[in-house]
mmCIF file of C-alpha atoms in Angstrom:
data_model
loop_
_atom_site.group_PDB
_atom_site.id
_atom_site.type_symbol
_atom_site.label_atom_id
_atom_site.label_comp_id
_atom_site.label_asym_id
_atom_site.label_seq_id
_atom_site.Cartn_x
_atom_site.Cartn_y
_atom_site.Cartn_z
ATOM 1 C CA UNK H 800 -58.346 -5.345 106.288
ATOM 2 C CA UNK H 801 -57.617 -5.997 109.950
ATOM 3 C CA UNK H 802 -59.809 -6.658 112.950
ATOM 4 C CA UNK H 803 -58.729 -6.253 116.558
ATOM 5 C CA UNK H 804 -60.366 -8.283 119.307
ATOM 6 C CA UNK H 805 -58.610 -6.609 122.217
ATOM 7 C CA UNK H 806 -56.349 -3.645 122.767
ATOM 8 C CA UNK H 807 -54.518 -5.238 125.689
ATOM 9 C CA UNK H 808 -50.848 -5.527 124.728
ATOM 10 C CA UNK H 809 -47.737 -6.369 126.743
ATOM 11 C CA UNK H 810 -44.951 -4.226 125.294
ATOM 12 C CA UNK H 811 -42.041 -6.030 126.943
ATOM 13 C CA UNK H 812 -38.665 -4.480 127.684
ATOM 14 C CA UNK H 813 -35.073 -4.687 126.480
ATOM 15 C CA UNK H 814 -34.438 -8.020 128.196
ATOM 16 C CA UNK H 815 -37.842 -9.498 127.380
ATOM 17 C CA UNK H 816 -39.084 -8.032 124.083
ATOM 18 C CA UNK H 817 -42.786 -8.200 123.279
ATOM 19 C CA UNK H 818 -43.291 -11.147 120.944
ATOM 20 C CA UNK H 819 -45.975 -11.572 118.305
ATOM 21 C CA UNK H 820 -47.077 -14.872 116.790
ATOM 22 C CA UNK H 821 -47.994 -14.570 113.101
ATOM 23 C CA UNK H 822 -50.165 -17.476 111.969
ATOM 24 C CA UNK H 823 -50.629 -18.126 108.264
ATOM 25 C CA UNK H 824 -54.221 -19.319 107.984
ATOM 26 C CA UNK H 825 -55.415 -18.331 104.507
ATOM 27 C CA UNK H 826 -54.816 -21.652 102.762
ATOM 28 C CA UNK H 827 -57.609 -23.250 100.769
ATOM 29 C CA UNK H 828 -57.010 -26.832 101.923
ATOM 30 C CA UNK H 829 -57.719 -28.233 98.471
ATOM 31 C CA UNK H 830 -56.112 -31.636 99.152
ATOM 32 C CA UNK H 831 -57.760 -31.801 102.572
ATOM 33 C CA UNK H 832 -61.179 -31.013 101.144
ATOM 34 C CA UNK H 833 -62.021 -28.179 103.526
ATOM 35 C CA UNK H 834 -60.687 -25.562 105.893
ATOM 36 C CA UNK H 835 -57.960 -27.226 107.937
ATOM 37 C CA UNK H 836 -57.824 -24.085 110.094
ATOM 38 C CA UNK H 837 -61.176 -25.101 111.632
ATOM 39 C CA UNK H 838 -60.619 -28.857 111.961
ATOM 40 C CA UNK H 839 -61.217 -30.030 115.547
ATOM 41 C CA UNK H 840 -58.220 -32.251 116.222
ATOM 42 C CA UNK H 841 -57.200 -31.668 119.852
ATOM 43 C CA UNK H 842 -58.333 -33.741 122.867
ATOM 44 C CA UNK H 843 -61.015 -31.157 123.676
ATOM 45 C CA UNK H 844 -61.931 -30.354 120.096
ATOM 46 C CA UNK H 845 -59.266 -27.673 119.717
ATOM 47 C CA UNK H 846 -57.972 -26.592 116.347
ATOM 48 C CA UNK H 847 -54.217 -26.687 115.690
ATOM 49 C CA UNK H 848 -54.310 -22.902 115.718
ATOM 50 C CA UNK H 849 -55.740 -22.855 119.240
ATOM 51 C CA UNK H 850 -53.065 -25.270 120.456
ATOM 52 C CA UNK H 851 -50.301 -23.108 118.976
ATOM 53 C CA UNK H 852 -51.624 -19.934 120.586
ATOM 54 C CA UNK H 853 -51.831 -21.723 123.938
ATOM 55 C CA UNK H 854 -48.189 -22.824 123.570
ATOM 56 C CA UNK H 855 -47.142 -19.302 122.586
ATOM 57 C CA UNK H 856 -48.850 -17.795 125.624
ATOM 58 C CA UNK H 857 -47.030 -20.261 127.888
ATOM 59 C CA UNK H 858 -43.753 -19.146 126.291
ATOM 60 C CA UNK H 859 -44.432 -15.467 126.939
ATOM 61 C CA UNK H 860 -45.861 -14.204 123.659
ATOM 62 C CA UNK H 861 -48.161 -11.223 124.135
ATOM 63 C CA UNK H 862 -49.953 -11.007 120.771
ATOM 64 C CA UNK H 863 -50.998 -12.931 117.695
ATOM 65 C CA UNK H 864 -51.829 -11.879 114.150
ATOM 66 C CA UNK H 865 -53.834 -14.364 112.105
ATOM 67 C CA UNK H 866 -53.506 -13.948 108.337
ATOM 68 C CA UNK H 867 -56.611 -15.514 106.866
ATOM 69 C CA UNK H 868 -59.607 -15.163 104.560
ATOM 70 C CA UNK H 869 -62.458 -12.853 105.510
ATOM 71 C CA UNK H 870 -65.059 -15.634 105.558
ATOM 72 C CA UNK H 871 -63.127 -17.529 108.244
ATOM 73 C CA UNK H 872 -62.891 -14.655 110.719
ATOM 74 C CA UNK H 873 -66.282 -15.155 112.462
ATOM 75 C CA UNK H 874 -65.571 -18.839 113.161
ATOM 76 C CA UNK H 875 -62.050 -18.095 114.362
ATOM 77 C CA UNK H 876 -63.287 -15.251 116.553
ATOM 78 C CA UNK H 877 -65.751 -17.573 118.235
ATOM 79 C CA UNK H 878 -63.099 -20.207 118.921
ATOM 80 C CA UNK H 879 -60.660 -17.682 120.349
ATOM 81 C CA UNK H 880 -63.078 -15.640 122.439
ATOM 82 C CA UNK H 881 -61.696 -16.927 125.756
ATOM 83 C CA UNK H 882 -58.065 -15.841 125.364
ATOM 84 C CA UNK H 883 -56.424 -14.169 128.398
ATOM 85 C CA UNK H 884 -57.194 -10.483 128.794
ATOM 86 C CA UNK H 885 -53.572 -9.447 128.411
ATOM 87 C CA UNK H 886 -53.165 -11.144 125.044
ATOM 88 C CA UNK H 887 -53.797 -9.080 121.887
ATOM 89 C CA UNK H 888 -55.344 -10.786 118.879
ATOM 90 C CA UNK H 889 -55.713 -9.275 115.425
ATOM 91 C CA UNK H 890 -56.924 -10.612 112.103
ATOM 92 C CA UNK H 891 -55.436 -9.672 108.761
ATOM 93 C CA UNK H 892 -57.039 -10.620 105.451
ATOM 94 C CA UNK H 893 -54.624 -11.762 102.745
ATOM 95 C CA UNK H 894 -55.852 -9.876 99.684
ATOM 96 C CA UNK H 895 -54.739 -10.498 96.110
ATOM 97 C CA UNK H 896 -54.497 -6.757 95.426
ATOM 98 C CA UNK H 897 -52.253 -6.001 98.423
ATOM 99 C CA UNK H 898 -48.921 -5.755 96.632
ATOM 100 C CA UNK H 899 -45.856 -3.507 97.018
ATOM 101 C CA UNK H 900 -46.078 -0.098 95.354
ATOM 102 C CA UNK H 901 -42.975 -1.012 93.382
ATOM 103 C CA UNK H 902 -45.058 -3.585 91.498
ATOM 104 C CA UNK H 903 -46.812 -0.716 89.771
ATOM 105 C CA UNK H 904 -43.440 0.544 88.597
ATOM 106 C CA UNK H 905 -42.334 -2.771 87.104
ATOM 107 C CA UNK H 906 -45.704 -4.027 85.833
ATOM 108 C CA UNK H 907 -48.111 -1.773 83.938
ATOM 109 C CA UNK H 908 -51.471 -1.215 85.626
ATOM 110 C CA UNK H 909 -53.584 -3.212 83.163
ATOM 111 C CA UNK H 910 -51.126 -6.113 83.234
ATOM 112 C CA UNK H 911 -51.018 -6.102 87.052
ATOM 113 C CA UNK H 912 -54.818 -6.184 87.227
ATOM 114 C CA UNK H 913 -54.836 -9.014 84.701
ATOM 115 C CA UNK H 914 -52.358 -11.011 86.780
ATOM 116 C CA UNK H 915 -54.358 -10.432 89.956
ATOM 117 C CA UNK H 916 -57.693 -11.351 88.383
ATOM 118 C CA UNK H 917 -56.218 -14.564 86.955
ATOM 119 C CA UNK H 918 -55.064 -15.833 90.344
ATOM 120 C CA UNK H 919 -56.611 -19.092 91.531
ATOM 121 C CA UNK H 920 -54.987 -18.959 94.972
ATOM 122 C CA UNK H 921 -53.146 -16.420 97.166
ATOM 123 C CA UNK H 922 -49.659 -15.251 96.159
ATOM 124 C CA UNK H 923 -47.953 -17.667 98.573
ATOM 125 C CA UNK H 924 -46.440 -17.727 102.054
ATOM 126 C CA UNK H 925 -44.131 -14.761 101.410
ATOM 127 C CA UNK H 926 -47.208 -12.696 100.576
ATOM 128 C CA UNK H 927 -49.081 -14.049 103.608
ATOM 129 C CA UNK H 928 -46.419 -12.677 105.942
ATOM 130 C CA UNK H 929 -46.149 -9.439 103.928
ATOM 131 C CA UNK H 930 -49.878 -8.948 104.549
ATOM 132 C CA UNK H 931 -49.206 -8.602 108.294
ATOM 133 C CA UNK H 932 -46.581 -5.861 107.940
ATOM 134 C CA UNK H 933 -48.755 -3.076 109.376
ATOM 135 C CA UNK H 934 -49.624 -5.087 112.490
ATOM 136 C CA UNK H 935 -46.182 -6.240 113.644
ATOM 137 C CA UNK H 936 -43.532 -3.814 114.892
ATOM 138 C CA UNK H 937 -41.203 -6.130 116.816
ATOM 139 C CA UNK H 938 -39.828 -9.670 116.843
ATOM 140 C CA UNK H 939 -42.213 -12.322 115.596
ATOM 141 C CA UNK H 940 -42.643 -16.054 115.204
ATOM 142 C CA UNK H 941 -44.213 -17.302 111.971
ATOM 143 C CA UNK H 942 -46.028 -20.633 111.722
ATOM 144 C CA UNK H 943 -48.706 -22.486 109.764
ATOM 145 C CA UNK H 944 -52.217 -22.595 111.193
ATOM 146 C CA UNK H 945 -52.748 -26.288 110.532
ATOM 147 C CA UNK H 946 -49.607 -27.735 112.150
ATOM 148 C CA UNK H 947 -48.888 -28.795 115.728
ATOM 149 C CA UNK H 948 -45.484 -27.608 116.968
ATOM 150 C CA UNK H 949 -45.446 -28.410 120.693
ATOM 151 C CA UNK H 950 -44.578 -26.159 123.642
ATOM 152 C CA UNK H 951 -40.806 -26.394 123.298
ATOM 153 C CA UNK H 952 -40.691 -24.735 119.874
ATOM 154 C CA UNK H 953 -42.176 -21.520 121.229
ATOM 155 C CA UNK H 954 -39.984 -21.621 124.333
ATOM 156 C CA UNK H 955 -36.925 -21.906 122.061
ATOM 157 C CA UNK H 956 -38.063 -18.930 119.982
ATOM 158 C CA UNK H 957 -38.578 -16.837 123.116
ATOM 159 C CA UNK H 958 -35.141 -17.818 124.405
ATOM 160 C CA UNK H 959 -33.586 -17.016 121.038
ATOM 161 C CA UNK H 960 -35.048 -13.518 120.921
ATOM 162 C CA UNK H 961 -33.930 -12.857 124.489
ATOM 163 C CA UNK H 962 -30.366 -13.844 123.597
ATOM 164 C CA UNK H 963 -30.284 -12.351 120.066
ATOM 165 C CA UNK H 964 -33.146 -9.843 119.725
ATOM 166 C CA UNK H 965 -32.006 -8.560 116.321
ATOM 167 C CA UNK H 966 -31.362 -11.941 114.670
ATOM 168 C CA UNK H 967 -33.532 -14.306 112.666
ATOM 169 C CA UNK H 968 -34.041 -17.862 113.822
ATOM 170 C CA UNK H 969 -35.667 -21.160 113.025
ATOM 171 C CA UNK H 970 -36.809 -24.157 115.049
ATOM 172 C CA UNK H 971 -36.153 -27.480 113.324
ATOM 173 C CA UNK H 972 -37.477 -30.953 114.090
ATOM 174 C CA UNK H 973 -35.816 -34.371 113.927
ATOM 175 C CA UNK H 974 -36.879 -35.760 110.578
ATOM 176 C CA UNK H 975 -38.132 -38.952 112.218
ATOM 177 C CA UNK H 976 -40.697 -36.873 114.154
ATOM 178 C CA UNK H 977 -42.228 -35.418 110.978
ATOM 179 C CA UNK H 978 -42.981 -38.545 108.969
ATOM 180 C CA UNK H 979 -46.369 -39.942 107.987
ATOM 181 C CA UNK H 980 -47.724 -43.433 108.400
ATOM 182 C CA UNK H 981 -49.603 -42.938 105.126
ATOM 183 C CA UNK H 982 -46.730 -42.634 102.657
ATOM 184 C CA UNK H 983 -43.808 -40.486 101.601
ATOM 185 C CA UNK H 984 -43.517 -36.820 102.590
ATOM 186 C CA UNK H 985 -41.636 -33.818 101.208
ATOM 187 C CA UNK H 986 -39.408 -32.002 103.675
ATOM 188 C CA UNK H 987 -36.889 -29.193 103.717
ATOM 189 C CA UNK H 988 -33.691 -30.624 105.230
ATOM 190 C CA UNK H 989 -31.543 -28.043 107.005
ATOM 191 C CA UNK H 990 -27.856 -27.677 106.226
ATOM 192 C CA UNK H 991 -26.194 -25.918 109.170
ATOM 193 C CA UNK H 992 -22.774 -24.908 110.428
ATOM 194 C CA UNK H 993 -22.164 -23.808 114.031
ATOM 195 C CA UNK H 994 -25.931 -23.560 114.600
ATOM 196 C CA UNK H 995 -26.327 -21.206 111.619
ATOM 197 C CA UNK H 996 -28.536 -22.073 108.666
ATOM 198 C CA UNK H 997 -26.626 -22.456 105.410
ATOM 199 C CA UNK H 998 -29.456 -23.714 103.230
ATOM 200 C CA UNK H 999 -32.620 -25.787 103.181
ATOM 201 C CA UNK H 1000 -32.541 -28.686 100.711
ATOM 202 C CA UNK H 1001 -35.863 -29.907 99.341
ATOM 203 C CA UNK H 1002 -36.176 -33.695 99.642
ATOM 204 C CA UNK H 1003 -39.151 -35.510 98.135
ATOM 205 C CA UNK H 1004 -41.082 -38.680 98.966
ATOM 206 C CA UNK H 1005 -39.188 -39.415 102.194
ATOM 207 C CA UNK H 1006 -40.235 -42.761 103.675
ATOM 208 C CA UNK H 1007 -38.881 -45.806 105.436
ATOM 209 C CA UNK H 1008 -37.685 -48.643 103.233
ATOM 210 C CA UNK H 1009 -36.949 -51.405 105.690
ATOM 211 C CA UNK H 1010 -34.459 -49.971 108.180
ATOM 212 C CA UNK H 1011 -33.408 -47.110 105.888
ATOM 213 C CA UNK H 1012 -34.939 -43.673 105.521
ATOM 214 C CA UNK H 1013 -34.737 -42.669 101.875
ATOM 215 C CA UNK H 1014 -35.893 -39.815 99.691
ATOM 216 C CA UNK H 1015 -35.147 -37.974 96.468
ATOM 217 C CA UNK H 1016 -33.078 -34.787 96.159
ATOM 218 C CA UNK H 1017 -32.444 -33.090 92.806
ATOM 219 C CA UNK H 1018 -33.789 -36.148 91.038
ATOM 220 C CA UNK H 1019 -31.474 -38.635 92.764
ATOM 221 C CA UNK H 1020 -32.457 -41.043 95.513
ATOM 222 C CA UNK H 1021 -30.437 -40.941 98.712
ATOM 223 C CA UNK H 1022 -30.446 -42.037 102.314
ATOM 224 C CA UNK H 1023 -31.216 -39.664 105.176
ATOM 225 C CA UNK H 1024 -30.476 -39.796 108.874
ATOM 226 C CA UNK H 1025 -33.596 -40.044 111.040
ATOM 227 C CA UNK H 1026 -31.982 -37.306 113.161
ATOM 228 C CA UNK H 1027 -31.582 -34.884 110.233
ATOM 229 C CA UNK H 1028 -33.110 -31.484 110.955
ATOM 230 C CA UNK H 1029 -36.308 -30.729 109.062
ATOM 231 C CA UNK H 1030 -37.713 -27.241 108.533
ATOM 232 C CA UNK H 1031 -41.445 -27.195 109.297
ATOM 233 C CA UNK H 1032 -42.269 -23.471 108.930
ATOM 234 C CA UNK H 1033 -41.392 -22.392 112.453
ATOM 235 C CA UNK H 1034 -39.468 -19.148 111.960
ATOM 236 C CA UNK H 1035 -38.407 -16.194 114.073
ATOM 237 C CA UNK H 1036 -38.002 -12.850 112.295
ATOM 238 C CA UNK H 1037 -37.366 -9.211 113.033
ATOM 239 C CA UNK H 1038 -39.421 -6.538 111.209
ATOM 240 C CA UNK H 1039 -36.721 -6.026 108.562
ATOM 241 C CA UNK H 1040 -38.109 -9.150 106.895
ATOM 242 C CA UNK H 1041 -40.939 -7.013 105.511
ATOM 243 C CA UNK H 1042 -38.664 -4.914 103.280
ATOM 244 C CA UNK H 1043 -37.143 -8.074 101.837
ATOM 245 C CA UNK H 1044 -40.582 -9.592 101.300
ATOM 246 C CA UNK H 1045 -41.693 -6.477 99.438
ATOM 247 C CA UNK H 1046 -38.654 -6.662 97.153
ATOM 248 C CA UNK H 1047 -39.163 -10.377 96.557
ATOM 249 C CA UNK H 1048 -42.833 -9.955 95.715
ATOM 250 C CA UNK H 1049 -42.072 -7.131 93.275
ATOM 251 C CA UNK H 1050 -39.507 -9.316 91.495
ATOM 252 C CA UNK H 1051 -41.874 -12.288 91.537
ATOM 253 C CA UNK H 1052 -44.814 -10.430 90.022
ATOM 254 C CA UNK H 1053 -42.581 -8.926 87.318
ATOM 255 C CA UNK H 1054 -41.493 -12.359 86.024
ATOM 256 C CA UNK H 1055 -42.464 -12.908 82.377
ATOM 257 C CA UNK H 1056 -44.983 -15.677 81.785
ATOM 258 C CA UNK H 1057 -46.025 -15.924 85.437
ATOM 259 C CA UNK H 1058 -48.453 -18.832 85.874
ATOM 260 C CA UNK H 1059 -51.749 -18.068 87.672
ATOM 261 C CA UNK H 1060 -51.096 -20.736 90.290
ATOM 262 C CA UNK H 1061 -47.413 -19.939 90.955
ATOM 263 C CA UNK H 1062 -46.486 -18.785 94.455
ATOM 264 C CA UNK H 1063 -43.767 -16.753 96.158
ATOM 265 C CA UNK H 1064 -42.520 -18.879 99.043
ATOM 266 C CA UNK H 1065 -41.144 -17.619 102.339
ATOM 267 C CA UNK H 1066 -38.198 -20.083 102.430
ATOM 268 C CA UNK H 1067 -37.021 -18.748 99.061
ATOM 269 C CA UNK H 1068 -36.908 -15.226 100.498
ATOM 270 C CA UNK H 1069 -34.925 -16.497 103.494
ATOM 271 C CA UNK H 1070 -32.472 -18.343 101.236
ATOM 272 C CA UNK H 1071 -31.929 -15.208 99.154
ATOM 273 C CA UNK H 1072 -31.258 -13.212 102.328
ATOM 274 C CA UNK H 1073 -28.715 -15.807 103.466
ATOM 275 C CA UNK H 1074 -26.924 -15.659 100.128
ATOM 276 C CA UNK H 1075 -26.968 -11.880 99.623
ATOM 277 C CA UNK H 1076 -23.610 -10.385 98.677
ATOM 278 C CA UNK H 1077 -24.233 -7.391 100.935
ATOM 279 C CA UNK H 1078 -25.853 -7.445 104.384
ATOM 280 C CA UNK H 1079 -26.462 -11.195 104.340
ATOM 281 C CA UNK H 1080 -28.728 -12.358 107.139
ATOM 282 C CA UNK H 1081 -27.904 -14.986 109.740
ATOM 283 C CA UNK H 1082 -30.499 -17.526 110.861
ATOM 284 C CA UNK H 1083 -29.796 -19.328 114.126
ATOM 285 C CA UNK H 1084 -31.203 -22.857 114.227
ATOM 286 C CA UNK H 1085 -32.524 -24.550 117.364
ATOM 287 C CA UNK H 1086 -33.777 -28.108 117.421
ATOM 288 C CA UNK H 1087 -36.779 -29.285 119.375
ATOM 289 C CA UNK H 1088 -37.292 -32.915 120.285
ATOM 290 C CA UNK H 1089 -41.068 -32.512 120.254
ATOM 291 C CA UNK H 1090 -43.227 -34.273 117.707
ATOM 292 C CA UNK H 1091 -44.547 -32.221 114.809
ATOM 293 C CA UNK H 1092 -48.003 -33.091 113.516
ATOM 294 C CA UNK H 1093 -49.889 -31.923 110.457
ATOM 295 C CA UNK H 1094 -52.841 -32.871 108.300
ATOM 296 C CA UNK H 1095 -52.735 -32.904 104.523
ATOM 297 C CA UNK H 1096 -55.402 -35.439 103.580
ATOM 298 C CA UNK H 1097 -58.694 -36.400 105.264
ATOM 299 C CA UNK H 1098 -57.263 -39.816 106.159
ATOM 300 C CA UNK H 1099 -54.686 -38.053 108.363
ATOM 301 C CA UNK H 1100 -57.375 -36.900 110.797
ATOM 302 C CA UNK H 1101 -57.810 -40.014 112.945
ATOM 303 C CA UNK H 1102 -54.053 -40.553 113.240
ATOM 304 C CA UNK H 1103 -53.399 -36.946 114.268
ATOM 305 C CA UNK H 1104 -56.255 -36.999 116.765
ATOM 306 C CA UNK H 1105 -54.837 -40.140 118.346
ATOM 307 C CA UNK H 1106 -51.335 -38.626 118.557
ATOM 308 C CA UNK H 1107 -52.636 -35.413 120.114
ATOM 309 C CA UNK H 1108 -54.649 -37.395 122.645
ATOM 310 C CA UNK H 1109 -51.474 -39.286 123.587
ATOM 311 C CA UNK H 1110 -49.515 -36.038 123.922
ATOM 312 C CA UNK H 1111 -52.102 -33.759 125.524
ATOM 313 C CA UNK H 1112 -54.937 -35.877 126.887
ATOM 314 C CA UNK H 1113 -55.669 -35.898 130.611
#
């Protein structure tokens, strides 16, 4: 299901390709206790999603696709009714039954229906982006709806596509700019070489202990540099990502003993593409010095509101 608010699209040209922002906004917000996509956190009551679209427009993006749940569309439509006339906005509903045709070849029909009916949540971020495949034909940025990325992240993505229109990219943040005052956080720490992504290492419970920033990786505690690059779901892809997502989802669904709450994650698809024996992808990494902000728990709200007021308030 998709819903178009306006048909006005800027198609770009060879030097300045038309860019689409894909926003993953179908999450259930179980830890938050509500729909984070609608939380009014900005200085003027804006949602994070509204702030990201405003930053993308400044950077030259001409369209956005919001992947969400059907019940959220009316509220999101109302909040986004005043977008510029030349900016195209579409909604895409992430549906449990929207799976690659190849799934029907690897999983028998009754079993596939059983798996789908047993789901307690969507199939994951890889599936969220896959859901937008019919609405994006050119280079795209992919972000979370409930995070604040800052203007520079979108400017870096635009610059990256202008310089390398057929390459994937990622914007990373200094780890110190992604921490929480309320306890340890889990972060993907980027391993790079010559500005190319080699891997993303999952570190858990990262927090300050005195003057040291420590966390756990592969079950062992270690020290991290505050300047280490953290991946915060700010990607740049070309449309060939959709074929890889389809293959990954087919393999994921075909796994024996698949748990109803298991998810197919976008970073795992990227890592597999980096490591492929044939036609391995390259991901160019840029680093922004902006602060990243996000809300996970209700107690994060006041802190994030204060930070956004400091950053954006008049």
